[in-house]
Amino acid sequence: MVDNLTVKLVLPEVKQAQSLFNLVVHDRKKLARFLPWAQEMKTVQDEVDFIKIMRQQNAVYQTLALVVLVDGQAAGMVDVHNISLKNECGEIGYWLGQAYQGRGIMTNAVRAVIKLAFDELGLHRLNLLADHRNQPSRAIAERLNFTHVALLRDEVKYHGKFCDMDLYTMINE
């Protein structure tokens, strides 16, 4: 329970595609500011295709992608991607619909994914990249005691501009 809401993390299923797509459409402008893929998600079929890819990657331990359900409704996603079992590391990513933000939902979801990554996948290190301008995303990393490693100047290019990213890391002690 978070803020009197029932929050669950579940494996992505095709039946969630419409709900996830609706969130992307509703929040597209805000999401796309930091997540360029939101502009490319044009149809429910695009979301279905994405879910199928995530399920395939989950099956071979390349990704651990989960849907965040709030009171049974799809509210966003959280994942560990770029998993390297050889190097025992991965990178956390997440997004949450605007209607669910500011209530601790994503902080708790990321906390749960960290536990899964360390305890179930046996990872040693997790990285988290956040756009330097995205204070709410950076705040999640800081609340969860990730170590700020560096400000990566001009690390990514989206919307025709280079953007600075903050790199955070957490080691499984």
mmCIF file of C-alpha atoms in Angstrom:
data_model
loop_
_atom_site.group_PDB
_atom_site.id
_atom_site.type_symbol
_atom_site.label_atom_id
_atom_site.label_comp_id
_atom_site.label_asym_id
_atom_site.label_seq_id
_atom_site.Cartn_x
_atom_site.Cartn_y
_atom_site.Cartn_z
ATOM 1 C CA MET A 1 0.000 0.000 0.000
ATOM 2 C CA VAL A 2 1.198 3.460 -0.911
ATOM 3 C CA ASP A 3 -0.901 6.476 0.006
ATOM 4 C CA ASN A 4 -3.906 4.123 0.565
ATOM 5 C CA LEU A 5 -3.421 2.695 -2.935
ATOM 6 C CA THR A 6 -2.715 -0.934 -3.756
ATOM 7 C CA VAL A 7 0.439 -1.004 -5.874
ATOM 8 C CA LYS A 8 1.661 -4.155 -7.617
ATOM 9 C CA LEU A 9 4.421 -4.898 -10.083
ATOM 10 C CA VAL A 10 3.476 -7.475 -12.696
ATOM 11 C CA LEU A 11 4.953 -8.866 -15.872
ATOM 12 C CA PRO A 12 3.713 -7.004 -18.941
ATOM 13 C CA GLU A 13 0.812 -8.598 -20.787
ATOM 14 C CA VAL A 14 -0.790 -7.729 -24.097
ATOM 15 C CA LYS A 15 -4.078 -7.074 -22.288
ATOM 16 C CA GLN A 16 -2.408 -4.032 -20.650
ATOM 17 C CA ALA A 17 -1.478 -2.470 -23.999
ATOM 18 C CA GLN A 18 -4.575 -0.279 -24.336
ATOM 19 C CA SER A 19 -4.251 1.137 -20.810
ATOM 20 C CA LEU A 20 -0.533 1.819 -21.185
ATOM 21 C CA PHE A 21 -1.079 3.381 -24.608
ATOM 22 C CA ASN A 22 -3.824 5.618 -23.190
ATOM 23 C CA LEU A 23 -1.401 6.860 -20.524
ATOM 24 C CA VAL A 24 1.248 7.613 -23.130
ATOM 25 C CA VAL A 25 -1.259 9.490 -25.307
ATOM 26 C CA HIS A 26 -2.572 11.488 -22.341
ATOM 27 C CA ASP A 27 0.915 12.356 -21.055
ATOM 28 C CA ARG A 28 2.815 12.298 -24.364
ATOM 29 C CA LYS A 29 4.114 15.873 -24.244
ATOM 30 C CA LYS A 30 5.460 15.560 -20.707
ATOM 31 C CA LEU A 31 6.835 12.038 -21.219
ATOM 32 C CA ALA A 32 8.489 12.877 -24.530
ATOM 33 C CA ARG A 33 10.436 15.703 -22.947
ATOM 34 C CA PHE A 34 12.719 13.130 -21.307
ATOM 35 C CA LEU A 35 11.696 9.891 -23.042
ATOM 36 C CA PRO A 36 11.793 10.307 -26.820
ATOM 37 C CA TRP A 37 10.168 6.901 -27.394
ATOM 38 C CA ALA A 38 6.850 8.444 -26.278
ATOM 39 C CA GLN A 39 6.668 10.353 -29.593
ATOM 40 C CA GLU A 40 7.110 7.087 -31.507
ATOM 41 C CA MET A 41 4.302 5.232 -29.703
ATOM 42 C CA LYS A 42 1.577 6.016 -32.251
ATOM 43 C CA THR A 43 -0.883 3.089 -31.967
ATOM 44 C CA VAL A 44 -2.022 0.425 -29.540
ATOM 45 C CA GLN A 45 -0.258 -2.072 -31.817
ATOM 46 C CA ASP A 46 3.027 -0.229 -31.130
ATOM 47 C CA GLU A 47 2.424 -0.881 -27.421
ATOM 48 C CA VAL A 48 1.517 -4.529 -28.096
ATOM 49 C CA ASP A 49 4.758 -4.947 -30.061
ATOM 50 C CA PHE A 50 6.742 -3.325 -27.248
ATOM 51 C CA ILE A 51 5.167 -5.646 -24.662
ATOM 52 C CA LYS A 52 6.011 -8.687 -26.776
ATOM 53 C CA ILE A 53 9.633 -7.554 -27.072
ATOM 54 C CA MET A 54 9.832 -6.947 -23.311
ATOM 55 C CA ARG A 55 8.424 -10.420 -22.620
ATOM 56 C CA GLN A 56 11.056 -11.961 -24.922
ATOM 57 C CA GLN A 57 13.836 -9.993 -23.237
ATOM 58 C CA ASN A 58 12.501 -10.917 -19.786
ATOM 59 C CA ALA A 59 12.622 -14.601 -20.755
ATOM 60 C CA VAL A 60 16.348 -14.484 -21.566
ATOM 61 C CA TYR A 61 17.359 -12.165 -18.682
ATOM 62 C CA GLN A 62 18.251 -9.203 -20.901
ATOM 63 C CA THR A 63 15.606 -7.068 -19.230
ATOM 64 C CA LEU A 64 13.334 -7.223 -16.228
ATOM 65 C CA ALA A 65 10.343 -5.139 -17.355
ATOM 66 C CA LEU A 66 7.347 -4.747 -15.075
ATOM 67 C CA VAL A 67 4.072 -2.870 -15.256
ATOM 68 C CA VAL A 68 3.125 -0.749 -12.253
ATOM 69 C CA LEU A 69 -0.498 -1.408 -11.342
ATOM 70 C CA VAL A 70 -2.290 1.014 -9.022
ATOM 71 C CA ASP A 71 -5.601 -0.297 -7.719
ATOM 72 C CA GLY A 72 -5.521 -2.770 -10.616
ATOM 73 C CA GLN A 73 -4.942 -0.117 -13.308
ATOM 74 C CA ALA A 74 -1.767 0.192 -15.386
ATOM 75 C CA ALA A 75 -0.012 3.346 -14.183
ATOM 76 C CA GLY A 76 3.441 3.069 -15.769
ATOM 77 C CA MET A 77 6.449 0.802 -16.067
ATOM 78 C CA VAL A 78 9.724 0.122 -14.311
ATOM 79 C CA ASP A 79 12.567 -1.994 -15.609
ATOM 80 C CA VAL A 80 16.132 -3.127 -15.353
ATOM 81 C CA HIS A 81 17.574 -3.094 -18.867
ATOM 82 C CA ASN A 82 21.023 -3.604 -20.384
ATOM 83 C CA ILE A 83 21.421 -6.516 -17.990
ATOM 84 C CA SER A 84 24.827 -8.160 -18.091
ATOM 85 C CA LEU A 85 24.822 -11.361 -16.073
ATOM 86 C CA LYS A 86 28.556 -11.720 -16.780
ATOM 87 C CA ASN A 87 29.277 -8.322 -15.207
ATOM 88 C CA GLU A 88 26.352 -8.592 -12.762
ATOM 89 C CA CYS A 89 24.978 -5.168 -13.630
ATOM 90 C CA GLY A 90 22.015 -3.429 -15.196
ATOM 91 C CA GLU A 91 20.349 -0.050 -15.602
ATOM 92 C CA ILE A 92 17.055 1.034 -14.066
ATOM 93 C CA GLY A 93 14.449 2.961 -16.033
ATOM 94 C CA TYR A 94 10.909 4.033 -15.233
ATOM 95 C CA TRP A 95 7.947 6.181 -16.154
ATOM 96 C CA LEU A 96 4.652 6.879 -14.448
ATOM 97 C CA GLY A 97 1.444 8.506 -15.639
ATOM 98 C CA GLN A 98 0.967 12.074 -14.416
ATOM 99 C CA ALA A 99 -2.158 11.185 -12.441
ATOM 100 C CA TYR A 100 -0.082 8.867 -10.239
ATOM 101 C CA GLN A 101 2.966 11.064 -9.689
ATOM 102 C CA GLY A 102 3.982 12.699 -6.423
ATOM 103 C CA ARG A 103 2.601 9.947 -4.170
ATOM 104 C CA GLY A 104 5.657 7.738 -3.624
ATOM 105 C CA ILE A 105 4.442 5.083 -6.043
ATOM 106 C CA MET A 106 7.504 5.049 -8.271
ATOM 107 C CA THR A 107 9.944 5.331 -5.373
ATOM 108 C CA ASN A 108 8.418 2.194 -3.883
ATOM 109 C CA ALA A 109 8.304 0.444 -7.266
ATOM 110 C CA VAL A 110 11.996 1.172 -7.890
ATOM 111 C CA ARG A 111 12.812 -0.005 -4.354
ATOM 112 C CA ALA A 112 11.078 -3.320 -5.106
ATOM 113 C CA VAL A 113 12.898 -3.690 -8.435
ATOM 114 C CA ILE A 114 16.246 -3.054 -6.740
ATOM 115 C CA LYS A 115 15.470 -5.903 -4.344
ATOM 116 C CA LEU A 116 14.539 -8.210 -7.239
ATOM 117 C CA ALA A 117 17.654 -7.247 -9.190
ATOM 118 C CA PHE A 118 19.962 -7.897 -6.264
ATOM 119 C CA ASP A 119 18.236 -10.850 -4.593
ATOM 120 C CA GLU A 120 16.739 -12.736 -7.547
ATOM 121 C CA LEU A 121 18.951 -11.793 -10.504
ATOM 122 C CA GLY A 122 22.114 -11.687 -8.419
ATOM 123 C CA LEU A 123 23.246 -8.340 -9.780
ATOM 124 C CA HIS A 124 26.044 -6.484 -8.043
ATOM 125 C CA ARG A 125 25.571 -2.979 -9.493
ATOM 126 C CA LEU A 126 22.638 -0.940 -10.773
ATOM 127 C CA ASN A 127 23.002 2.265 -12.731
ATOM 128 C CA LEU A 128 20.352 4.923 -13.106
ATOM 129 C CA LEU A 129 20.589 7.693 -15.707
ATOM 130 C CA ALA A 130 18.360 10.718 -15.253
ATOM 131 C CA ASP A 131 18.141 13.791 -17.425
ATOM 132 C CA HIS A 132 19.762 16.585 -15.429
ATOM 133 C CA ARG A 133 16.630 18.723 -15.893
ATOM 134 C CA ASN A 134 14.326 15.968 -14.589
ATOM 135 C CA GLN A 135 14.333 16.757 -10.870
ATOM 136 C CA PRO A 136 11.568 14.257 -9.939
ATOM 137 C CA SER A 137 13.528 11.395 -11.523
ATOM 138 C CA ARG A 138 16.763 12.483 -9.851
ATOM 139 C CA ALA A 139 14.900 12.752 -6.527
ATOM 140 C CA ILE A 140 13.914 9.072 -6.731
ATOM 141 C CA ALA A 141 17.567 8.073 -7.114
ATOM 142 C CA GLU A 142 18.553 10.292 -4.192
ATOM 143 C CA ARG A 143 15.705 9.087 -1.916
ATOM 144 C CA LEU A 144 16.773 5.503 -2.545
ATOM 145 C CA ASN A 145 20.398 6.291 -1.674
ATOM 146 C CA PHE A 146 21.926 5.817 -5.092
ATOM 147 C CA THR A 147 25.369 7.401 -5.248
ATOM 148 C CA HIS A 148 25.688 10.296 -7.670
ATOM 149 C CA VAL A 149 28.709 9.360 -9.765
ATOM 150 C CA ALA A 150 28.861 12.025 -12.452
ATOM 151 C CA LEU A 151 27.170 14.660 -14.518
ATOM 152 C CA LEU A 152 27.612 13.369 -18.063
ATOM 153 C CA ARG A 153 27.778 16.397 -20.350
ATOM 154 C CA ASP A 154 25.959 16.056 -23.692
ATOM 155 C CA GLU A 155 25.391 12.359 -23.003
ATOM 156 C CA VAL A 156 22.249 11.900 -25.102
ATOM 157 C CA LYS A 157 20.710 13.667 -28.052
ATOM 158 C CA TYR A 158 16.987 14.014 -28.372
ATOM 159 C CA HIS A 159 14.762 16.586 -29.972
ATOM 160 C CA GLY A 160 17.830 17.751 -31.891
ATOM 161 C CA LYS A 161 19.708 18.828 -28.764
ATOM 162 C CA PHE A 162 22.379 17.267 -26.613
ATOM 163 C CA CYS A 163 21.328 16.798 -23.013
ATOM 164 C CA ASP A 164 23.239 16.311 -19.784
ATOM 165 C CA MET A 165 22.516 13.181 -17.759
ATOM 166 C CA ASP A 166 23.172 12.438 -14.122
ATOM 167 C CA LEU A 167 24.643 8.998 -13.520
ATOM 168 C CA TYR A 168 23.755 7.301 -10.246
ATOM 169 C CA THR A 169 24.853 3.880 -9.105
ATOM 170 C CA MET A 170 24.011 1.448 -6.344
ATOM 171 C CA ILE A 171 26.216 -1.450 -5.284
ATOM 172 C CA ASN A 172 24.808 -4.561 -3.662
ATOM 173 C CA GLU A 173 26.959 -4.734 -0.560
#
